[in-house]
Coordinates of C-alpha atoms and ligand atoms in Angstrom, one line a residue:
M21 CA 65.4 -72.3 -0.9
K22 CA 67.5 -71.3 -3.9
F23 CA 70.4 -73.2 -2.4
V24 CA 68.3 -76.3 -2.0
L25 CA 67.1 -76.1 -5.6
A26 CA 70.7 -75.7 -6.8
L27 CA 71.6 -78.8 -4.8
V28 CA 68.7 -80.8 -6.3
G29 CA 69.8 -79.6 -9.8
L30 CA 73.4 -80.8 -9.1
V31 CA 72.2 -84.2 -8.0
L32 CA 70.0 -84.6 -11.1
T33 CA 72.9 -83.6 -13.3
C34 CA 75.1 -86.1 -11.8
S35 CA 72.6 -88.9 -11.9
V36 CA 72.0 -88.6 -15.7
D37 CA 75.8 -88.8 -16.3
I38 CA 75.9 -92.6 -16.6
S39 CA 79.1 -93.2 -18.5
V40 CA 82.7 -92.2 -17.7
S41 CA 83.3 -90.8 -21.2
K42 CA 85.2 -87.5 -21.2
D43 CA 88.1 -85.7 -23.0
A44 CA 90.5 -88.6 -23.2
A45 CA 93.5 -86.3 -23.6
L46 CA 93.1 -85.3 -19.9
E47 CA 92.7 -88.9 -18.6
T48 CA 96.4 -89.6 -18.5
V49 CA 98.5 -92.3 -16.9
S50 CA 99.7 -90.0 -14.2
K51 CA 96.1 -89.5 -13.2
H52 CA 95.0 -93.2 -13.4
G53 CA 98.1 -95.2 -13.0
Q54 CA 98.1 -99.0 -13.1
L55 CA 95.0 -100.4 -14.7
S56 CA 93.4 -103.7 -13.9
V57 CA 90.2 -105.5 -15.0
Q58 CA 87.4 -105.8 -12.5
G59 CA 84.4 -107.8 -13.7
V60 CA 84.0 -106.4 -17.3
D61 CA 85.5 -103.0 -16.5
I62 CA 88.9 -101.4 -16.7
V63 CA 89.6 -99.7 -13.3
D64 CA 92.4 -97.4 -12.4
E65 CA 94.7 -97.7 -9.4
N66 CA 92.0 -96.2 -7.1
G67 CA 89.4 -98.7 -8.3
E68 CA 87.5 -96.1 -10.4
K69 CA 86.2 -97.1 -13.9
V70 CA 88.3 -95.6 -16.7
Q71 CA 87.8 -95.5 -20.4
L72 CA 90.6 -95.3 -22.9
K73 CA 89.9 -93.6 -26.2
G74 CA 92.4 -93.0 -29.0
M75 CA 94.0 -94.0 -32.2
S76 CA 95.6 -97.1 -33.8
L77 CA 98.6 -96.6 -35.9
F78 CA 98.7 -98.3 -39.4
W79 CA 100.9 -101.5 -40.0
D80 CA 104.4 -100.3 -39.1
V81 CA 106.0 -101.6 -42.3
W82 CA 103.6 -99.4 -44.4
M83 CA 103.4 -96.2 -42.3
P84 CA 106.7 -96.0 -40.5
Q85 CA 106.6 -92.2 -40.7
Y86 CA 104.1 -92.1 -37.8
Y87 CA 106.2 -94.4 -35.5
N88 CA 107.8 -91.5 -33.6
K89 CA 107.4 -88.9 -30.9
E90 CA 106.2 -86.1 -33.2
A91 CA 103.2 -88.2 -34.3
I92 CA 102.5 -89.5 -30.8
D93 CA 102.5 -85.9 -29.5
G94 CA 99.8 -85.0 -32.1
I95 CA 97.8 -88.2 -31.3
H96 CA 97.7 -87.2 -27.6
D97 CA 97.3 -83.4 -27.8
L98 CA 95.3 -82.9 -31.0
C99 CA 93.5 -86.3 -31.5
H100 CA 92.6 -86.1 -27.8
S101 CA 93.8 -89.7 -27.1
N102 CA 94.9 -91.4 -23.9
V103 CA 95.8 -94.5 -25.8
V104 CA 97.7 -95.3 -29.0
R105 CA 98.1 -98.7 -30.6
A106 CA 101.3 -99.8 -32.3
A107 CA 100.3 -102.2 -35.1
M108 CA 103.4 -104.3 -35.4
S109 CA 103.5 -106.2 -38.7
V110 CA 104.5 -109.8 -38.3
E111 CA 104.6 -111.0 -41.9
T112 CA 103.4 -109.4 -45.1
E113 CA 103.5 -110.7 -48.7
Y114 CA 106.3 -108.4 -50.0
D115 CA 107.3 -106.0 -47.2
G116 CA 108.4 -108.1 -44.4
G117 CA 107.7 -107.7 -40.7
Y118 CA 109.0 -109.1 -37.4
I119 CA 109.7 -112.5 -38.8
E120 CA 112.1 -111.1 -41.5
T121 CA 113.5 -108.1 -39.7
P122 CA 112.9 -108.2 -36.0
E123 CA 115.3 -105.4 -35.2
D124 CA 113.4 -102.9 -37.4
T125 CA 110.1 -103.9 -35.8
L126 CA 111.5 -103.5 -32.3
E127 CA 113.1 -100.1 -33.1
R128 CA 109.8 -98.7 -34.4
L129 CA 107.9 -100.2 -31.5
Y130 CA 110.3 -98.8 -28.9
A131 CA 110.0 -95.3 -30.5
V132 CA 106.2 -95.4 -30.1
V133 CA 106.2 -96.9 -26.6
D134 CA 108.8 -94.5 -25.3
A135 CA 107.0 -91.5 -26.8
A136 CA 103.7 -92.7 -25.2
I137 CA 105.4 -93.0 -21.8
E138 CA 106.8 -89.5 -22.2
D139 CA 103.4 -88.2 -23.3
D140 CA 101.7 -89.9 -20.3
I141 CA 99.3 -92.1 -22.3
Y142 CA 98.6 -95.8 -22.5
V143 CA 100.0 -97.8 -25.4
I144 CA 98.8 -101.1 -26.9
I145 CA 101.6 -103.4 -28.2
D146 CA 99.7 -105.2 -31.0
W147 CA 100.9 -108.4 -32.7
H148 CA 99.3 -107.4 -36.0
D149 CA 98.9 -110.8 -37.6
H150 CA 96.1 -112.9 -39.1
E151 CA 98.0 -116.2 -38.7
A152 CA 99.8 -115.9 -35.4
D153 CA 99.0 -119.5 -34.5
Q154 CA 101.2 -120.6 -37.5
H155 CA 104.4 -119.2 -35.9
L156 CA 103.8 -119.2 -32.1
N157 CA 107.6 -119.3 -31.5
Y158 CA 107.9 -115.8 -32.9
S159 CA 105.1 -114.5 -30.7
L160 CA 106.7 -116.0 -27.7
E161 CA 110.1 -114.5 -28.5
F162 CA 108.6 -111.1 -29.2
F163 CA 106.4 -110.9 -26.1
D164 CA 109.2 -112.1 -23.9
I165 CA 111.5 -109.4 -25.2
V166 CA 109.0 -106.5 -24.8
S167 CA 107.5 -107.6 -21.5
K168 CA 111.0 -107.9 -20.1
K169 CA 111.8 -104.4 -21.3
Y170 CA 108.6 -102.8 -20.1
S171 CA 107.9 -104.9 -17.0
G172 CA 106.1 -102.8 -14.4
V173 CA 105.5 -99.8 -16.6
P174 CA 101.8 -99.0 -16.2
N175 CA 101.4 -97.5 -19.7
I176 CA 101.6 -100.9 -21.4
I177 CA 98.8 -103.1 -22.7
Y178 CA 99.6 -106.2 -24.7
E179 CA 97.5 -107.5 -27.6
T180 CA 98.5 -111.0 -28.5
F181 CA 96.8 -111.6 -31.9
N182 CA 95.2 -108.8 -33.9
E183 CA 92.6 -110.6 -36.0
P184 CA 92.3 -114.4 -36.3
T185 CA 90.2 -115.4 -39.2
G186 CA 88.6 -118.9 -39.3
Q187 CA 90.7 -120.5 -36.6
S188 CA 88.8 -122.4 -33.9
W189 CA 88.6 -120.6 -30.5
N190 CA 88.6 -123.8 -28.5
N191 CA 91.3 -125.8 -30.3
I192 CA 93.7 -123.2 -31.7
L193 CA 93.2 -119.6 -30.4
K194 CA 92.6 -120.3 -26.7
P195 CA 95.8 -122.5 -26.4
Y196 CA 97.8 -119.9 -28.4
H197 CA 96.7 -117.1 -26.1
E198 CA 97.4 -119.1 -23.0
A199 CA 101.0 -119.8 -24.2
V200 CA 101.6 -116.1 -24.9
I201 CA 100.0 -115.0 -21.7
N202 CA 102.3 -117.3 -19.8
A203 CA 105.3 -115.8 -21.6
I204 CA 104.2 -112.3 -20.7
R205 CA 103.3 -113.1 -17.1
A206 CA 106.8 -114.6 -16.5
N207 CA 108.0 -110.9 -16.8
D208 CA 105.0 -108.7 -16.2
P209 CA 102.5 -109.9 -13.7
D210 CA 99.9 -107.1 -14.0
N211 CA 99.5 -105.2 -17.2
I212 CA 96.3 -105.9 -19.2
I213 CA 96.5 -108.5 -22.0
V214 CA 93.9 -108.3 -24.8
V215 CA 93.3 -111.5 -26.8
G216 CA 92.0 -111.7 -30.3
T217 CA 88.7 -113.6 -31.1
P218 CA 87.6 -115.5 -34.1
T219 CA 86.3 -114.0 -37.3
W220 CA 88.5 -110.9 -37.5
S221 CA 87.9 -110.3 -33.7
Q222 CA 84.1 -110.3 -33.9
S223 CA 83.2 -113.7 -32.3
V224 CA 83.4 -112.6 -28.7
D225 CA 80.5 -115.0 -28.1
Q226 CA 82.9 -118.0 -28.7
A227 CA 85.3 -116.7 -26.2
A228 CA 82.4 -116.1 -23.7
A229 CA 81.4 -119.8 -24.1
N230 CA 84.9 -120.9 -23.1
P231 CA 86.8 -118.1 -21.4
I232 CA 90.5 -118.1 -20.3
T233 CA 90.6 -119.0 -16.6
G234 CA 93.1 -118.9 -13.9
Q235 CA 94.5 -115.5 -15.1
K236 CA 93.8 -111.9 -14.2
N237 CA 93.6 -108.7 -16.3
I238 CA 92.6 -110.5 -19.5
M239 CA 90.3 -108.8 -22.0
Y240 CA 88.8 -109.9 -25.3
T241 CA 89.1 -108.1 -28.6
L242 CA 86.1 -106.8 -30.5
H243 CA 86.6 -105.1 -33.9
F244 CA 83.9 -103.4 -35.9
Y245 CA 83.6 -101.3 -39.0
A246 CA 80.4 -99.3 -38.8
G247 CA 79.5 -99.5 -42.5
T248 CA 79.5 -103.3 -42.4
H249 CA 78.9 -104.4 -38.8
K250 CA 75.7 -103.2 -37.2
Q251 CA 73.2 -104.0 -34.4
W252 CA 73.7 -107.7 -34.7
L253 CA 77.3 -107.4 -33.7
R254 CA 76.4 -105.0 -30.8
D255 CA 73.9 -107.7 -29.7
T256 CA 76.5 -110.4 -29.8
A257 CA 78.9 -108.2 -27.8
T258 CA 76.2 -107.2 -25.2
N259 CA 75.5 -110.9 -24.6
A260 CA 79.2 -111.5 -24.1
L261 CA 79.4 -108.6 -21.6
N262 CA 76.4 -110.0 -19.8
N263 CA 78.3 -113.3 -19.6
G264 CA 81.1 -111.6 -17.9
I265 CA 83.6 -111.2 -20.8
P266 CA 85.6 -107.9 -20.6
I267 CA 85.8 -106.4 -24.1
F268 CA 88.3 -103.9 -25.5
V269 CA 87.8 -102.4 -29.0
T270 CA 91.4 -102.2 -30.0
E271 CA 90.4 -101.3 -33.6
Y272 CA 87.3 -99.8 -35.2
G273 CA 86.4 -97.9 -38.3
T274 CA 83.7 -95.4 -39.3
V275 CA 83.7 -96.9 -42.8
N276 CA 83.3 -100.4 -44.5
A277 CA 85.2 -103.4 -43.3
D278 CA 87.6 -103.1 -46.2
A279 CA 88.5 -99.6 -45.0
T280 CA 86.7 -97.9 -48.0
D281 CA 84.3 -95.0 -48.1
P282 CA 81.7 -93.8 -47.3
V283 CA 81.9 -92.8 -43.7
D284 CA 78.8 -94.1 -42.0
E285 CA 78.2 -91.4 -39.4
A286 CA 74.8 -92.5 -38.2
E287 CA 76.0 -96.1 -37.5
S288 CA 79.2 -94.8 -36.0
R289 CA 77.2 -92.8 -33.6
L290 CA 75.1 -95.9 -32.6
W291 CA 78.4 -97.7 -31.9
W292 CA 79.9 -94.8 -29.9
D293 CA 76.7 -94.5 -27.8
W294 CA 76.8 -98.2 -27.1
L295 CA 80.6 -98.1 -26.3
D296 CA 80.1 -95.2 -23.9
E297 CA 77.1 -96.7 -22.3
H298 CA 79.2 -99.8 -21.4
N299 CA 82.3 -97.7 -20.6
L300 CA 84.3 -99.7 -23.2
S301 CA 87.6 -98.5 -24.5
Y302 CA 88.3 -98.0 -28.2
A303 CA 91.0 -97.1 -30.7
N304 CA 90.2 -95.9 -34.2
W305 CA 91.8 -97.4 -37.4
A306 CA 93.9 -95.5 -38.4
I307 CA 96.6 -92.9 -38.2
S308 CA 97.3 -93.2 -41.9
D309 CA 97.4 -91.0 -44.9
K310 CA 96.5 -93.7 -47.4
L311 CA 93.8 -92.7 -49.9
E312 CA 90.9 -94.7 -48.3
G313 CA 88.0 -93.8 -46.1
A314 CA 89.3 -95.2 -42.8
S315 CA 92.4 -92.9 -42.8
A316 CA 92.3 -90.1 -40.2
L317 CA 94.8 -88.1 -42.1
V318 CA 94.8 -86.6 -45.6
A319 CA 97.5 -87.6 -48.2
N320 CA 101.1 -86.5 -47.4
T321 CA 100.4 -85.5 -43.8
T322 CA 103.8 -85.4 -42.0
A323 CA 104.5 -86.7 -38.5
A324 CA 104.7 -83.1 -37.2
E325 CA 101.2 -82.4 -38.8
T326 CA 99.6 -85.4 -37.2
C327 CA 96.0 -84.6 -36.1
Q328 CA 96.3 -80.9 -36.9
E329 CA 92.8 -79.9 -37.9
E330 CA 93.5 -79.0 -41.5
F331 CA 95.1 -82.5 -42.0
L332 CA 92.1 -84.5 -40.7
T333 CA 89.8 -86.4 -43.1
E334 CA 86.0 -86.6 -42.7
S335 CA 86.5 -89.8 -40.5
G336 CA 89.4 -88.2 -38.6
R337 CA 87.3 -85.1 -37.6
L338 CA 84.4 -87.3 -36.3
V339 CA 86.8 -89.5 -34.4
V340 CA 88.6 -86.6 -32.7
A341 CA 85.3 -85.0 -31.7
Q342 CA 84.3 -88.3 -30.1
N343 CA 87.7 -88.8 -28.3
K344 CA 87.1 -85.3 -26.9
A345 CA 83.5 -85.8 -25.9
Ligands
NAG418 C1 110.6 -120.7 -35.3 O1 110.4 -122.0 -35.9 C2 110.9 -122.0 -37.2 C3 110.5 -123.4 -37.8 O2 111.0 -124.4 -37.0 C4 112.4 -121.7 -37.3 O3 112.8 -121.7 -38.6 C5 112.6 -120.3 -36.6 O4 114.0 -120.1 -36.6 C6 112.0 -120.2 -35.3 N1 112.1 -118.8 -34.8 C7 112.2 -118.5 -33.5 C8 112.3 -117.0 -33.2 O5 112.2 -119.3 -32.6
NAG419 C1 79.9 -96.8 -16.4 O1 80.6 -96.1 -15.4 C2 79.8 -95.2 -14.6 C3 80.7 -94.4 -13.7 O2 81.5 -95.3 -12.9 C4 78.8 -96.1 -13.9 O3 77.9 -95.2 -13.1 C5 77.9 -96.9 -14.9 O4 77.1 -97.8 -14.1 C6 78.8 -97.7 -15.8 N1 78.0 -98.4 -16.8 C7 78.1 -99.7 -16.9 C8 77.1 -100.3 -17.9 O5 78.8 -100.4 -16.2
NAG420 C1 101.4 -86.3 -52.3 O1 102.8 -86.4 -52.7 C2 103.0 -87.0 -53.9 C3 104.5 -87.1 -54.1 O2 105.1 -85.9 -53.9 C4 102.3 -86.2 -55.0 O3 102.4 -86.9 -56.2 C5 100.8 -86.2 -54.7 O4 100.1 -85.3 -55.6 C6 100.5 -85.6 -53.3 N1 99.1 -85.8 -52.9 C7 98.4 -84.8 -52.4 C8 96.9 -85.1 -52.2 O5 98.9 -83.7 -52.1

């Protein structure tokens, strides 16, 4: 009798566990292997649903000190991440980026990607731009180089356009993404490609109305900042999911959209509950020690100190607890 009761208990426990969320540090590439997109879900090489949770780096030209193995070790082990996002600057007003100094960009990118491979976690190669449609030739060159270099490596995820602003999905963004997808697919037939959506990657509804067809393993970017974006954006995204659009939150903040204080813990929890309920993957903005609310690290944190508890900010502590949950 006791045995039967225990079994019933076990079944009940299992049936209330409706999401795949768990300590992301343990959900490594060697455990899950090659990812693909099935319906709206990311599945691993055994067809099981998998969720990536982790951290985005800051623009590489402004925080190059975290583009190395020491920082990636901390992000995996101590920030409990199975994904890290390399935010590769394309052009900035004064400090350059890929267009001015492609070799510097690639060197920093390779340091992060190689560290992520060594640390057994997934890595998003993010074209961190707001006007990528204005210089498509650079996108094509960049994604050709990196997809050739890392072709067949299961750790890799491509993000073709961080945050478009007012560009039209139908006339500008969709054709831009299709061109970049073709460049990547010529070298790398399988790894997931995440494409940016209008309005700083919020208007997933526009993509849902006219999705990219004839391609596999394509996902759509949703970004949110909990202090600014609330239930209305979750509703938009839920509708997009219901319309069959796979969503990846490659960047989110616990604070306001301009990265400033305060941390909105209550709204962040609503977002995390929603993300976990839908088994969505997410990366927090950002591994940065800039004096602003979104930063996960306190001022002057070194690479070797990345994600050590005493160097986490208020936002960083909440995010790490969530990555671990
Ligand atoms: C992209 O096009 C611009 C304008 O024609 C040109 O100056 C630049 O050299 C091109 N860059 C690449 C990487 O093709
Ligand atoms: C999330 O994944 C779990 C485990 O595979 C599954 O039971 C649940 O139905 C999924 N939730 C959604 C909304 O797909
Ligand atoms: C960070 O380092 C700078 C330069 O050494 C120093 O001026 C500043 O006070 C430090 N900030 C903190 C919070 O330790």
